[in-house]
Coordinates of C-alpha atoms in Angstrom, one line a residue:
M16 CA 22.4 177.4 202.2
A17 CA 21.8 179.5 199.2
A18 CA 23.2 177.0 196.7
Q19 CA 21.3 174.3 197.9
L20 CA 18.3 176.8 197.6
E21 CA 19.4 177.8 194.3
H22 CA 19.9 174.7 193.4
L23 CA 17.1 173.6 193.8
E24 CA 15.5 176.4 192.0
T25 CA 17.4 176.2 188.6
A26 CA 16.3 172.5 189.5
A27 CA 12.3 173.2 189.6
R28 CA 12.4 174.9 186.5
A29 CA 14.2 172.5 184.8
E30 CA 12.5 170.1 185.4
E31 CA 8.9 171.9 184.4
D32 CA 10.5 171.4 180.0
G33 CA 12.2 168.2 180.8
Q34 CA 12.0 164.7 181.6
W35 CA 13.8 162.8 184.3
Y36 CA 16.3 159.6 183.3
Y37 CA 19.3 157.7 184.8
V38 CA 23.0 156.4 183.7
V39 CA 22.8 153.0 183.3
N40 CA 25.8 152.0 181.3
E41 CA 28.5 150.9 184.1
A42 CA 31.0 152.4 181.8
G43 CA 28.8 155.8 182.0
C44 CA 27.9 158.7 179.5
F45 CA 29.4 160.9 176.8
V46 CA 28.5 165.0 177.0
W47 CA 28.8 166.7 174.5
Q48 CA 28.2 170.0 174.1
Q49 CA 27.3 170.3 169.8
L50 CA 24.9 168.1 167.6
W51 CA 27.5 165.7 165.0
D52 CA 26.6 163.2 162.9
V53 CA 26.4 160.2 163.9
G54 CA 25.8 158.8 160.6
G55 CA 28.3 159.9 158.7
S56 CA 31.9 158.6 158.3
S57 CA 33.2 161.8 159.7
E58 CA 35.5 161.9 162.5
A59 CA 33.9 162.1 166.3
V60 CA 33.8 164.7 168.1
E61 CA 35.6 164.9 171.8
P62 CA 33.0 164.6 174.2
S63 CA 33.2 167.3 176.8
H64 CA 32.2 165.5 179.8
V65 CA 30.6 162.0 181.3
L66 CA 27.9 161.5 183.5
T67 CA 28.7 158.3 185.9
A68 CA 26.5 155.2 186.1
G69 CA 23.3 156.1 188.5
T70 CA 23.7 160.0 187.8
E71 CA 19.5 160.5 187.2
F72 CA 19.4 164.3 185.2
L73 CA 16.9 166.0 183.1
A74 CA 16.8 166.2 179.3
R75 CA 14.8 166.7 176.3
S76 CA 14.5 165.0 173.3
H77 CA 15.9 166.5 170.4
P78 CA 13.1 168.1 168.1
A79 CA 14.7 166.2 165.2
F80 CA 13.5 163.0 166.5
D81 CA 9.9 164.6 166.8
D82 CA 8.8 162.3 164.7
Q83 CA 9.9 159.0 165.6
L84 CA 8.8 156.6 168.6
P85 CA 9.3 158.7 171.7
L86 CA 12.0 157.1 173.6
S87 CA 11.1 154.2 175.3
T88 CA 11.9 153.5 178.8
I89 CA 12.6 149.9 177.6
R90 CA 13.5 149.3 173.7
G91 CA 13.5 145.3 174.0
C92 CA 9.9 144.9 173.2
P93 CA 8.2 143.0 169.5
G94 CA 8.4 146.0 167.1
G95 CA 10.8 148.6 169.4
L96 CA 14.3 150.1 168.6
D97 CA 15.8 146.7 170.0
D98 CA 13.6 144.3 167.9
Q99 CA 16.7 142.0 165.0
D100 CA 13.5 140.7 162.6
N101 CA 11.5 143.7 163.0
P102 CA 11.6 144.7 159.6
S103 CA 12.1 148.5 160.2
Y104 CA 15.3 147.1 162.2
P105 CA 18.2 149.2 161.5
S106 CA 21.4 149.2 159.1
T107 CA 24.2 147.6 161.1
H108 CA 25.6 151.6 160.4
S109 CA 22.6 153.4 160.7
A110 CA 21.9 156.4 162.7
Q111 CA 18.5 155.5 163.5
F112 CA 20.5 152.6 166.2
F113 CA 21.0 156.9 167.6
H114 CA 18.6 159.1 169.9
W115 CA 20.2 162.7 170.6
L116 CA 18.7 164.0 173.8
Q117 CA 19.4 167.9 175.7
V118 CA 20.6 167.7 178.7
V119 CA 19.4 170.8 181.0
S120 CA 20.8 169.7 184.2
P121 CA 22.9 169.0 186.4
L122 CA 25.3 170.4 183.7
Q123 CA 24.1 171.4 180.1
G124 CA 24.9 169.3 176.6
W125 CA 24.2 166.3 174.6
I126 CA 23.5 162.5 174.7
L127 CA 23.5 159.8 172.9
D128 CA 20.8 157.4 175.0
T129 CA 22.7 154.5 172.9
E130 CA 26.4 153.7 173.9
I131 CA 28.8 154.1 170.2
D132 CA 31.7 152.9 169.0
T133 CA 33.9 157.0 168.8
V134 CA 37.5 155.4 167.7
S135 CA 36.2 153.6 164.7
R136 CA 34.0 154.6 162.0
A137 CA 31.4 152.0 162.7
R138 CA 29.7 153.8 163.9
Q139 CA 27.9 150.3 164.9
P140 CA 25.3 150.8 168.7
G141 CA 26.8 149.0 172.3
R142 CA 24.8 149.0 175.9
V143 CA 22.1 151.4 176.6
N144 CA 23.2 154.2 177.7
I145 CA 19.9 156.2 180.4
I146 CA 16.7 154.5 181.6
K147 CA 13.9 156.8 181.5
G148 CA 12.9 157.4 185.3
R149 CA 14.7 157.5 188.2
V150 CA 17.6 156.0 190.3
L151 CA 14.2 154.4 191.4
E152 CA 13.6 152.2 188.4
S153 CA 16.8 149.8 189.3
S154 CA 14.8 148.2 191.4
R155 CA 13.1 146.6 188.7
W156 CA 14.2 143.4 187.2
L157 CA 16.0 144.3 184.7
Y158 CA 18.5 142.4 182.0
R159 CA 20.9 142.5 179.8
V160 CA 21.5 141.0 176.9
V161 CA 24.7 139.9 177.0
C162 CA 24.7 137.0 173.9
A163 CA 26.2 138.6 170.7
D164 CA 23.3 136.1 168.1
G165 CA 20.6 138.2 171.2
A166 CA 18.0 136.7 172.8
V167 CA 15.4 135.1 171.4
V168 CA 12.0 134.8 173.2
R169 CA 9.7 132.5 171.9
S170 CA 6.4 132.0 173.5
G171 CA 6.3 129.9 175.4
L172 CA 8.7 128.3 178.5
E173 CA 9.8 125.4 177.0
L174 CA 13.2 125.8 173.8
S175 CA 10.1 123.7 171.1
S176 CA 7.2 126.8 172.1
D177 CA 7.3 129.1 168.5
H178 CA 10.1 132.0 168.0
K179 CA 8.7 135.5 168.3
Y180 CA 11.1 138.1 168.4
T181 CA 14.5 138.4 168.9
V182 CA 16.5 140.9 171.0
R183 CA 19.8 142.7 170.0
Q184 CA 23.2 142.3 171.7
H185 CA 23.4 144.8 174.5
A186 CA 19.3 146.0 174.6
I187 CA 17.6 146.0 177.5
I188 CA 14.5 143.7 179.1
E189 CA 12.2 143.7 181.8
I190 CA 11.3 140.3 183.2
S191 CA 8.7 139.1 185.5
E192 CA 9.4 136.1 186.4
R193 CA 11.8 132.9 186.6
K194 CA 10.8 128.8 186.4
I195 CA 13.4 126.2 185.3
N196 CA 12.0 124.3 182.4
E197 CA 11.4 120.7 181.3
Q198 CA 15.0 120.6 179.7
G199 CA 15.9 122.2 183.4
L200 CA 17.0 125.5 182.0
A201 CA 16.0 128.5 184.1
R202 CA 14.0 130.9 181.8
L203 CA 12.8 134.6 182.8
R204 CA 9.0 135.8 182.1
T205 CA 9.1 139.3 179.6
A206 CA 7.8 141.8 181.2
D207 CA 5.2 142.5 178.1
E208 CA 4.2 138.6 179.0
R209 CA 3.8 138.3 175.1
G210 CA 7.2 135.4 175.9
W211 CA 10.3 133.5 177.2
I212 CA 14.0 133.4 177.3
S213 CA 16.8 131.9 178.6
E214 CA 18.9 133.6 181.2
Q215 CA 22.3 130.8 179.8
L216 CA 23.3 129.2 176.5
N217 CA 21.1 125.4 175.8
P218 CA 24.7 123.6 177.0
L219 CA 22.8 120.4 175.4
S220 CA 23.4 122.8 172.1
G221 CA 27.2 122.0 172.8
H222 CA 27.4 125.8 173.9
R223 CA 27.5 127.7 177.2
G224 CA 27.5 131.2 178.9
P225 CA 24.5 133.6 179.6
V226 CA 22.4 134.9 177.2
V227 CA 21.4 137.4 180.1
S228 CA 23.0 139.5 183.2
L229 CA 20.5 141.6 185.6
L230 CA 21.4 144.5 185.5
K231 CA 23.2 145.9 189.1
M232 CA 21.7 148.3 191.1
P233 CA 24.1 151.8 190.8
R234 CA 23.1 152.9 194.3
P235 CA 22.0 150.9 197.7
L236 CA 17.8 152.0 197.6
R237 CA 15.7 152.2 200.8
F238 CA 12.6 150.1 200.8
N239 CA 9.6 149.4 203.4
V240 CA 8.2 147.2 205.5
I241 CA 4.8 146.5 204.2
L242 CA 3.7 143.2 205.4
P243 CA 2.0 143.1 208.9
E244 CA 4.0 140.0 209.7
G245 CA 7.4 142.2 209.1
A246 CA 10.4 140.0 206.0
V247 CA 12.1 137.6 207.5
V248 CA 15.7 137.4 207.0
R249 CA 18.1 134.1 205.8
R250 CA 21.8 133.8 205.1
T251 CA 21.4 133.6 201.1
M252 CA 19.4 133.9 198.2
E253 CA 17.6 130.6 198.8
L254 CA 14.3 130.0 200.9
S255 CA 16.2 127.5 202.7
S256 CA 18.6 129.4 204.6
M257 CA 18.7 129.9 207.6
I258 CA 16.9 132.5 209.2
T259 CA 18.4 135.3 211.1
R260 CA 15.8 137.9 212.2
V261 CA 13.0 139.1 210.8
V262 CA 12.6 143.4 210.4
P263 CA 9.4 145.0 211.8
T264 CA 7.0 145.4 209.6
G265 CA 7.8 149.5 209.2
E266 CA 10.9 149.8 209.6
V267 CA 13.0 150.9 206.3
I268 CA 16.0 148.8 204.9
S269 CA 18.9 149.5 202.3
I270 CA 19.0 147.2 199.4
D271 CA 22.0 146.8 197.7
A272 CA 21.1 144.3 195.4
K273 CA 19.0 141.5 194.4
S274 CA 18.4 138.0 192.8
F275 CA 16.2 135.1 192.1
S276 CA 16.2 132.4 193.9
N277 CA 16.7 128.9 192.2
H278 CA 13.8 127.9 194.4
P279 CA 11.2 126.6 193.6
A280 CA 11.9 125.6 190.0
T281 CA 8.1 126.0 189.1
H282 CA 8.0 129.4 191.0
C283 CA 11.1 131.8 191.2
I284 CA 11.4 134.2 193.7
P285 CA 12.2 137.2 193.8
R286 CA 15.4 137.9 196.4
L287 CA 16.6 141.4 197.8
K288 CA 20.9 141.5 199.2
L289 CA 20.2 143.7 203.1
A290 CA 23.2 146.8 202.6
S291 CA 25.4 146.2 206.0
E292 CA 24.1 149.0 207.6
S293 CA 20.5 146.8 207.7
G294 CA 22.7 143.9 209.2
G295 CA 22.9 142.2 205.8
G296 CA 21.2 138.6 204.8
W297 CA 18.5 138.1 202.3
I298 CA 14.2 138.6 201.7
S299 CA 12.2 138.5 199.8
Q300 CA 10.5 141.2 197.2
R301 CA 7.3 138.9 197.5
L302 CA 5.3 136.3 199.1
N303 CA 6.2 133.0 197.8
R304 CA 2.8 132.2 196.7
L305 CA 1.1 132.2 193.4
P306 CA -0.7 135.3 191.8
P307 CA -3.1 136.4 193.5
D308 CA -1.8 136.1 196.5
D309 CA 1.9 136.7 196.2
V310 CA 1.5 140.0 198.0
P311 CA 4.3 142.7 198.3
V312 CA 7.1 142.4 201.7
V313 CA 8.5 145.8 200.5
I314 CA 8.1 148.5 198.6
P315 CA 10.8 150.7 197.8
Q316 CA 10.8 154.1 199.6
D317 CA 12.6 156.9 197.7
T318 CA 16.3 157.6 196.7
Q319 CA 18.0 159.5 199.0
C320 CA 19.9 156.6 200.6
P321 CA 24.2 156.2 200.8
G322 CA 26.7 155.3 198.7
G323 CA 25.4 156.7 195.9
S324 CA 28.4 158.4 193.7
D325 CA 29.4 161.8 194.9
V326 CA 31.1 162.8 191.7
P327 CA 27.7 162.6 189.2
F328 CA 29.8 164.5 186.2
Y329 CA 33.5 165.1 185.1
E330 CA 35.6 165.8 182.2
Y331 CA 36.7 164.2 179.8
S332 CA 40.1 163.7 178.6
S333 CA 40.9 161.7 175.9
R334 CA 44.7 161.6 177.9
R335 CA 43.3 160.3 181.2
E336 CA 45.2 158.0 182.2
G337 CA 44.5 154.3 180.7
T338 CA 42.5 155.5 178.6
S339 CA 42.7 155.4 174.5
G340 CA 43.3 157.7 172.1
G341 CA 41.0 159.4 169.6
G342 CA 38.4 159.4 171.4
G343 CA 37.2 156.6 173.4
G344 CA 34.0 155.7 174.4
A345 CA 32.4 155.1 177.8
G346 CA 32.6 151.7 177.1
T347 CA 32.9 151.1 173.6
A348 CA 33.6 148.2 172.0
N349 CA 36.9 149.4 170.9
G350 CA 38.1 151.8 173.4
G351 CA 39.5 152.1 176.3
N352 CA 41.7 149.8 178.2
A353 CA 40.1 147.1 180.3
G354 CA 42.9 146.6 183.2
G355 CA 43.2 150.1 184.0
N356 CA 40.6 152.3 186.6
D357 CA 39.3 154.3 184.5
P358 CA 34.9 153.2 184.8
L359 CA 35.6 154.6 180.5
C360 CA 37.6 151.4 179.9
A361 CA 35.2 148.5 180.5
N362 CA 33.5 146.3 178.2
G363 CA 30.3 145.3 179.6
V364 CA 29.8 142.1 178.5
D365 CA 33.5 140.8 179.2
E366 CA 32.5 142.0 181.8
E367 CA 28.8 140.4 182.8
E368 CA 31.1 136.8 182.1
E369 CA 33.6 136.9 184.6
D370 CA 31.4 138.1 186.7
M371 CA 30.7 135.4 189.7
S372 CA 26.9 135.8 190.2
L373 CA 25.9 136.1 193.9
A374 CA 24.6 132.7 194.6
R375 CA 27.6 130.6 192.9
A376 CA 29.8 132.9 194.9
T377 CA 28.0 132.8 198.3
A378 CA 27.5 128.1 197.0
R379 CA 31.5 128.8 196.6
K380 CA 32.0 130.4 199.8
D381 CA 30.3 127.5 202.0
L382 CA 31.9 124.4 199.7
M383 CA 35.2 125.9 200.7
R384 CA 34.8 127.1 204.6
F385 CA 33.1 123.5 204.6
S386 CA 35.1 121.1 202.8
A387 CA 38.3 123.0 204.2
S388 CA 37.0 121.7 208.2
A389 CA 35.8 118.0 206.6
K390 CA 39.8 118.3 205.8
R391 CA 41.3 119.1 208.4
A392 CA 39.4 116.8 210.6
R393 CA 40.0 114.2 208.2
E394 CA 44.3 115.0 208.7
G395 CA 44.1 116.0 212.2
S396 CA 45.1 119.7 211.5
Q397 CA 44.1 122.7 212.2
S398 CA 45.3 124.3 209.6
P399 CA 43.8 127.3 208.0
E400 CA 45.3 126.1 204.1
A401 CA 42.2 127.0 200.9
V402 CA 40.9 124.1 200.0
D403 CA 41.9 122.5 195.8
E404 CA 39.6 124.7 193.5
T405 CA 38.8 121.4 192.0
E406 CA 37.3 119.9 194.9
I407 CA 34.6 121.7 195.3
E408 CA 33.7 122.7 190.8
C409 CA 30.9 120.6 189.3
I410 CA 32.4 118.1 187.4
V411 CA 30.7 118.9 184.4
C412 CA 30.8 122.2 184.0
L413 CA 34.2 122.6 186.3
S414 CA 33.2 126.8 186.5
A415 CA 30.6 126.1 189.0
P416 CA 30.9 125.2 192.8
R417 CA 28.7 122.3 193.9
Q418 CA 25.5 123.2 194.7
A419 CA 23.4 120.5 194.5
T420 CA 23.2 116.3 195.7
I421 CA 21.7 113.5 192.9
V422 CA 19.9 111.1 194.7
H423 CA 19.0 108.0 194.2
G424 CA 17.4 105.6 197.0
E425 CA 18.6 106.3 199.4
T426 CA 21.8 108.2 199.0
G427 CA 23.1 111.1 196.6
H428 CA 26.1 112.3 195.9
I429 CA 27.7 115.7 195.7
A430 CA 29.3 116.0 192.1
C431 CA 28.0 118.9 190.1
C432 CA 25.9 122.6 190.4
M433 CA 21.5 123.1 189.9
E434 CA 21.7 124.0 186.1
C435 CA 24.0 120.4 185.3
A436 CA 22.2 118.2 187.9
R437 CA 18.6 119.0 186.9
I438 CA 19.9 119.2 183.0
L439 CA 21.0 115.7 184.1
K440 CA 18.0 114.1 185.0
A441 CA 15.7 116.1 182.5
K442 CA 18.0 113.9 179.5
G443 CA 17.2 111.1 181.6
D444 CA 20.9 110.6 182.4
R445 CA 22.6 108.6 184.7
C446 CA 24.9 109.8 188.2
P447 CA 27.7 110.8 186.9
V448 CA 29.8 108.9 189.9
C449 CA 28.3 106.3 190.4
R450 CA 26.2 105.8 187.3
M451 CA 22.8 105.3 188.9
S452 CA 19.6 106.4 187.8
I453 CA 18.8 110.1 189.7
D454 CA 15.2 109.8 191.3
L455 CA 15.9 114.1 192.3
V456 CA 17.7 116.2 192.1
I457 CA 18.0 118.5 195.5
Q458 CA 20.2 122.7 196.4
H459 CA 21.6 121.4 200.4
F460 CA 23.0 124.3 202.4
W461 CA 25.8 124.0 205.2
A462 CA 23.9 124.8 208.4

């Protein structure tokens, strides 16, 4: 008890001259015991510790940066540090990308707000390491730019609208809503309401892949149900899926993931996934209504929720098993071993591209289960063998599961994912199976 009181008193004293931040970089954040010349060509100083993802800490900015723009929570905004079209955007090897902060708790040292490649001397900036505020800030809809060319922000929902600015790769940008445009592409509106970015590259351009990726919650958060009617829990993140129960108002629940729904296309709903301790399933963060009637269903309560890291930091060693020599970088583009278990080894962009979204994972599970059941019924076999992947993959992109039904007249074909089906209809193409005109694209659910 005495040790706990001493820790609280130390944290209280530190809070008087510091601000709260939390580590948003999945690979962790280096801590140095001394400042060093980030923009120079000399070798990097080896860090002493690593703050793990989701760790809250108190820090203050270095006086050398008092005359510059203060460190903002989100830098992917017009004129911000990560705006590639800004005339004052730093050059590739500039030290202006990096800001030092002095950590005062739970340990003492210096950190950089932006990931740096410590292996080579290129000093290119990587992922943003930290976000201002407590870990409760992870309840916001924050996305990381994963496309090498950055994220183009346009004034409107359609790709023909004016170009406003471009956010660099690895930067973090806050999103307020998600919609599907006339071309069938998912578009995200920036929280400052200055423009829209694409969630995926436009397949009509001949390219595929993510432009941005939703930041995962570093640990579960507690939410309080405030809607008088309670929170309706459904089996998947789509509103058309089966209702499993209703959480009464006033109850506290644990949330460990989030995602936007795909429907309705004109107003995708922010959805929250209940942790297993709260029974699982999905609820809406806000009602499925247009503003101002889209009142909150739940609100974040606090950060005291199980599931966080028990190790907020650990000592760094360049000789750690699975890491590369030369100082390595926490998640740097050139440092680490992507095949090991060390948290420093991950390349964030590759991880985001390899991870399947929660929506696609759910659809794939359903399709495999029911397709296998139908196959056993046809063949009169009770074998639980898994179905061939080609039976559940979209016949256009050959990667996402078949979630959509292409409707023509009184019939339909389940052949594509929602993204490809919407694009086919937007282009005026015919059904890829029977070549009939497409009347409607809907998402199907297995009951």
